[in-house]
Amino acid sequence: MSTTGQASGGRPVWERGRLGRLAGGLRDYLQTAWWGLVAPRVSETRGLEIVQAVVLRPRATGTDGREVLLAIRSDLFGWELPGGTPEPGESLEQALRREVREETGVEVVVEAPVGQWVRRGFRPHTMHVYRCRPVGGAARPSSETPRVAWFDSVAPPTALFPWCREPLAAGLAGETPPREAIDHQGVAWIWQAMRIDLAMRWRGLPGEGGADGIR
């Protein structure tokens, strides 16, 4: 996951005022456009693989239901399933456990594959999603994820990025066999993500308690 939202030698973009957050967004958008449109076609020799986790736990109140762990990115503000890219020599499950720990502070065990999403259009990649269970640690932010929080799994925040909604639903359903899907990341998804990002830049990131940040 990118850390372009971290200012070099200064305050992170998300800790600045409204104008600073919006100005930082222009830089992040340019870098994201290069990463999504140019790099896959001119400077990369192998397809990008990403792992993401649907981390579920019983509701903390003891009532029926489950909570899902979500994080806000540092470069494009919005709630997302934690995850990232494998390092050389790592298996997908090893990478997933490492990324979740680094981004959220939560130690997990991988319970089952949720599915594989082949995504075309903006930033082609293959997304491998797994259902996980927390076994240690505690949710805390990082330089890559300035906000981390647990949400009611069946009522995720409206500021959840659109590409996470289907994997979350599949993870809750526990489908067998795992889902295999092909998505096209087109203008509609990009516009939804920009609306979420710009709303957070305008209003500021939600508090540590995990408020939506859009309502």
Short mmCIF file of C-alpha atoms in Angstrom, two decimals:
data_model
loop_
_atom_site.label_atom_id
_atom_site.label_comp_id
_atom_site.label_asym_id
_atom_site.label_seq_id
_atom_site.Cartn_x
_atom_site.Cartn_y
_atom_site.Cartn_z
CA MET A 1 0.00 0.00 0.00
CA SER A 2 1.28 3.46 -0.85
CA THR A 3 2.29 6.00 1.76
CA THR A 4 2.16 9.06 -0.47
CA GLY A 5 -0.06 10.82 2.05
CA GLN A 6 2.93 11.09 4.39
CA ALA A 7 4.54 14.47 3.80
CA SER A 8 8.34 14.46 3.57
CA GLY A 9 9.74 16.41 6.51
CA GLY A 10 6.35 17.77 7.54
CA ARG A 11 2.98 16.88 8.95
CA PRO A 12 1.07 14.07 7.25
CA VAL A 13 -1.58 15.30 4.86
CA TRP A 14 -4.43 14.04 7.07
CA GLU A 15 -3.22 16.22 9.98
CA ARG A 16 -3.30 19.43 7.96
CA GLY A 17 -6.15 21.87 7.61
CA ARG A 18 -8.72 21.70 4.86
CA LEU A 19 -6.63 23.51 2.25
CA GLY A 20 -3.60 21.39 3.08
CA ARG A 21 -5.60 18.18 2.73
CA LEU A 22 -7.04 19.27 -0.61
CA ALA A 23 -3.66 20.40 -1.93
CA GLY A 24 -2.13 17.10 -0.86
CA GLY A 25 -4.89 15.37 -2.76
CA LEU A 26 -3.73 16.88 -6.07
CA ARG A 27 -0.30 15.31 -5.62
CA ASP A 28 -1.80 11.98 -4.53
CA TYR A 29 -4.15 11.95 -7.52
CA LEU A 30 -1.24 12.47 -9.94
CA GLN A 31 0.74 9.66 -8.34
CA THR A 32 -2.32 7.39 -8.30
CA ALA A 33 -3.00 8.15 -11.98
CA TRP A 34 0.56 7.16 -12.87
CA TRP A 35 0.33 4.01 -10.72
CA GLY A 36 -3.05 3.06 -12.17
CA LEU A 37 -2.78 4.03 -15.83
CA VAL A 38 0.87 4.27 -16.89
CA ALA A 39 3.02 1.99 -14.72
CA PRO A 40 1.19 -1.27 -15.55
CA ARG A 41 1.75 -0.64 -19.24
CA VAL A 42 5.28 0.80 -19.44
CA SER A 43 7.35 -0.17 -16.39
CA GLU A 44 6.02 -3.47 -15.00
CA THR A 45 6.78 -6.92 -16.37
CA ARG A 46 4.41 -9.03 -14.25
CA GLY A 47 0.82 -8.71 -13.16
CA LEU A 48 0.10 -7.15 -9.80
CA GLU A 49 -1.26 -9.44 -7.07
CA ILE A 50 -2.89 -8.03 -3.93
CA VAL A 51 -4.17 -9.76 -0.80
CA GLN A 52 -6.99 -8.42 1.38
CA ALA A 53 -8.51 -9.69 4.60
CA VAL A 54 -12.10 -9.86 5.81
CA VAL A 55 -11.22 -9.90 9.53
CA LEU A 56 -14.29 -10.82 11.58
CA ARG A 57 -14.93 -11.01 15.34
CA PRO A 58 -18.05 -11.31 17.50
CA ARG A 59 -19.55 -7.97 18.47
CA ALA A 60 -17.74 -6.52 21.45
CA THR A 61 -21.06 -5.93 23.26
CA GLY A 62 -21.75 -9.66 23.40
CA THR A 63 -24.91 -9.39 21.30
CA ASP A 64 -25.46 -11.43 18.16
CA GLY A 65 -23.58 -10.36 15.08
CA ARG A 66 -20.03 -9.74 13.93
CA GLU A 67 -17.70 -6.81 13.42
CA VAL A 68 -15.28 -6.31 10.52
CA LEU A 69 -11.91 -4.58 10.70
CA LEU A 70 -11.45 -1.67 8.28
CA ALA A 71 -8.74 0.92 7.72
CA ILE A 72 -8.42 4.30 6.01
CA ARG A 73 -5.62 4.61 3.48
CA SER A 74 -3.02 7.36 3.70
CA ASP A 75 -3.06 8.29 0.00
CA LEU A 76 -6.74 7.93 -0.95
CA PHE A 77 -8.99 8.59 2.02
CA GLY A 78 -11.72 6.02 2.48
CA TRP A 79 -12.42 2.82 4.43
CA GLU A 80 -10.98 -0.37 2.99
CA LEU A 81 -10.26 -4.01 3.87
CA PRO A 82 -6.66 -4.23 5.14
CA GLY A 83 -4.08 -5.85 2.91
CA GLY A 84 -1.30 -5.22 0.43
CA THR A 85 1.19 -6.86 -1.93
CA PRO A 86 3.31 -9.94 -1.21
CA GLU A 87 7.05 -9.54 -0.86
CA PRO A 88 9.44 -11.82 -2.78
CA GLY A 89 9.34 -15.34 -1.37
CA GLU A 90 6.12 -14.84 0.61
CA SER A 91 3.04 -16.96 0.16
CA LEU A 92 -0.28 -15.14 -0.16
CA GLU A 93 -1.28 -16.10 3.39
CA GLN A 94 2.08 -15.03 4.84
CA ALA A 95 1.77 -11.68 3.10
CA LEU A 96 -1.76 -11.23 4.36
CA ARG A 97 -0.86 -11.85 8.00
CA ARG A 98 2.10 -9.46 7.74
CA GLU A 99 0.13 -6.71 6.01
CA VAL A 100 -2.75 -6.87 8.50
CA ARG A 101 -0.32 -6.74 11.43
CA GLU A 102 1.65 -3.82 9.95
CA GLU A 103 -1.40 -1.80 8.96
CA THR A 104 -3.72 -2.44 11.90
CA GLY A 105 -1.76 -3.93 14.81
CA VAL A 106 -4.03 -6.99 14.80
CA GLU A 107 -2.61 -10.53 14.58
CA VAL A 108 -4.81 -12.86 12.55
CA VAL A 109 -5.09 -16.46 11.47
CA VAL A 110 -6.35 -17.19 7.97
CA GLU A 111 -9.49 -19.32 8.10
CA ALA A 112 -10.55 -19.73 4.48
CA PRO A 113 -10.28 -18.21 1.01
CA VAL A 114 -13.16 -15.91 0.11
CA GLY A 115 -12.43 -15.56 -3.57
CA GLN A 116 -10.31 -14.19 -6.36
CA TRP A 117 -11.20 -11.03 -8.26
CA VAL A 118 -9.49 -10.31 -11.57
CA ARG A 119 -9.77 -6.57 -12.09
CA ARG A 120 -9.34 -4.80 -15.39
CA GLY A 121 -9.49 -1.19 -16.46
CA PHE A 122 -7.84 1.20 -14.00
CA ARG A 123 -4.84 -0.52 -12.37
CA PRO A 124 -5.25 -4.13 -13.57
CA HIS A 125 -4.56 -6.63 -10.80
CA THR A 126 -5.71 -9.87 -9.19
CA MET A 127 -7.18 -9.58 -5.70
CA HIS A 128 -7.00 -12.59 -3.38
CA VAL A 129 -9.37 -12.24 -0.42
CA TYR A 130 -9.36 -14.39 2.71
CA ARG A 131 -11.58 -14.59 5.77
CA CYS A 132 -9.53 -14.16 8.94
CA ARG A 133 -9.95 -14.28 12.71
CA PRO A 134 -8.11 -12.01 15.15
CA VAL A 135 -5.94 -13.82 17.70
CA GLY A 136 -3.90 -11.03 19.26
CA GLY A 137 -2.82 -7.42 19.17
CA ALA A 138 -5.11 -4.40 19.19
CA ALA A 139 -6.37 -2.09 16.46
CA ARG A 140 -4.11 0.96 16.07
CA PRO A 141 -3.21 3.31 13.21
CA SER A 142 0.02 3.27 11.22
CA SER A 143 1.82 5.49 8.71
CA GLU A 144 -0.05 3.64 5.96
CA THR A 145 -3.42 3.64 7.70
CA PRO A 146 -4.16 6.75 9.82
CA ARG A 147 -7.48 5.31 11.00
CA VAL A 148 -8.37 1.73 11.95
CA ALA A 149 -11.69 0.64 13.45
CA TRP A 150 -14.20 -2.19 13.87
CA PHE A 151 -17.64 -1.83 12.25
CA ASP A 152 -20.88 -3.79 12.25
CA SER A 153 -20.22 -6.23 9.42
CA VAL A 154 -23.71 -5.92 7.92
CA ALA A 155 -23.74 -2.11 8.13
CA PRO A 156 -20.33 -0.98 6.86
CA PRO A 157 -19.64 2.76 6.52
CA THR A 158 -20.90 4.58 3.46
CA ALA A 159 -17.29 5.65 2.94
CA LEU A 160 -16.22 2.05 2.19
CA PHE A 161 -14.55 1.96 -1.21
CA PRO A 162 -16.74 0.27 -3.86
CA TRP A 163 -14.22 -2.45 -4.70
CA CYS A 164 -14.44 -3.77 -1.13
CA ARG A 165 -18.20 -4.26 -0.95
CA GLU A 166 -18.52 -7.50 -2.93
CA PRO A 167 -15.52 -9.20 -1.22
CA LEU A 168 -16.94 -8.20 2.19
CA ALA A 169 -20.35 -9.65 1.32
CA ALA A 170 -18.75 -12.86 0.05
CA GLY A 171 -16.65 -13.14 3.21
CA LEU A 172 -19.75 -12.81 5.39
CA ALA A 173 -21.62 -15.40 3.34
CA GLY A 174 -18.87 -18.00 3.63
CA GLU A 175 -19.44 -19.26 0.11
CA THR A 176 -18.10 -22.65 -0.98
CA PRO A 177 -16.31 -22.92 -3.34
CA PRO A 178 -14.61 -19.49 -3.16
CA ARG A 179 -15.95 -16.89 -5.56
CA GLU A 180 -14.18 -16.20 -8.86
CA ALA A 181 -15.08 -12.92 -10.52
CA ILE A 182 -13.93 -10.46 -13.15
CA ASP A 183 -14.48 -6.75 -12.52
CA HIS A 184 -13.91 -3.69 -14.67
CA GLN A 185 -12.70 -0.68 -12.73
CA GLY A 186 -14.14 2.08 -14.85
CA VAL A 187 -15.25 5.68 -14.53
CA ALA A 188 -18.10 4.89 -12.10
CA TRP A 189 -15.78 3.29 -9.52
CA ILE A 190 -13.19 6.05 -9.90
CA TRP A 191 -15.85 8.71 -9.39
CA GLN A 192 -17.25 6.97 -6.29
CA ALA A 193 -13.75 6.71 -4.81
CA MET A 194 -13.03 10.39 -5.54
CA ARG A 195 -16.28 11.45 -3.86
CA ILE A 196 -15.37 9.51 -0.73
CA ASP A 197 -11.83 10.88 -0.73
CA LEU A 198 -12.85 14.50 -1.34
CA ALA A 199 -15.52 14.36 1.37
CA MET A 200 -12.93 13.24 3.93
CA ARG A 201 -10.43 15.85 2.76
CA TRP A 202 -13.10 18.55 3.11
CA ARG A 203 -14.43 17.48 6.52
CA GLY A 204 -11.34 15.83 7.95
CA LEU A 205 -10.79 12.19 8.79
CA PRO A 206 -13.24 10.61 11.24
CA GLY A 207 -12.28 10.25 14.87
CA GLU A 208 -10.43 7.31 16.34
CA GLY A 209 -13.75 5.68 17.31
CA GLY A 210 -14.50 4.74 13.72
CA ALA A 211 -17.23 7.22 12.75
CA ASP A 212 -18.09 7.06 9.09
CA GLY A 213 -16.59 10.36 8.05
CA ILE A 214 -19.27 10.94 5.38
CA ARG A 215 -22.54 11.35 7.22
#
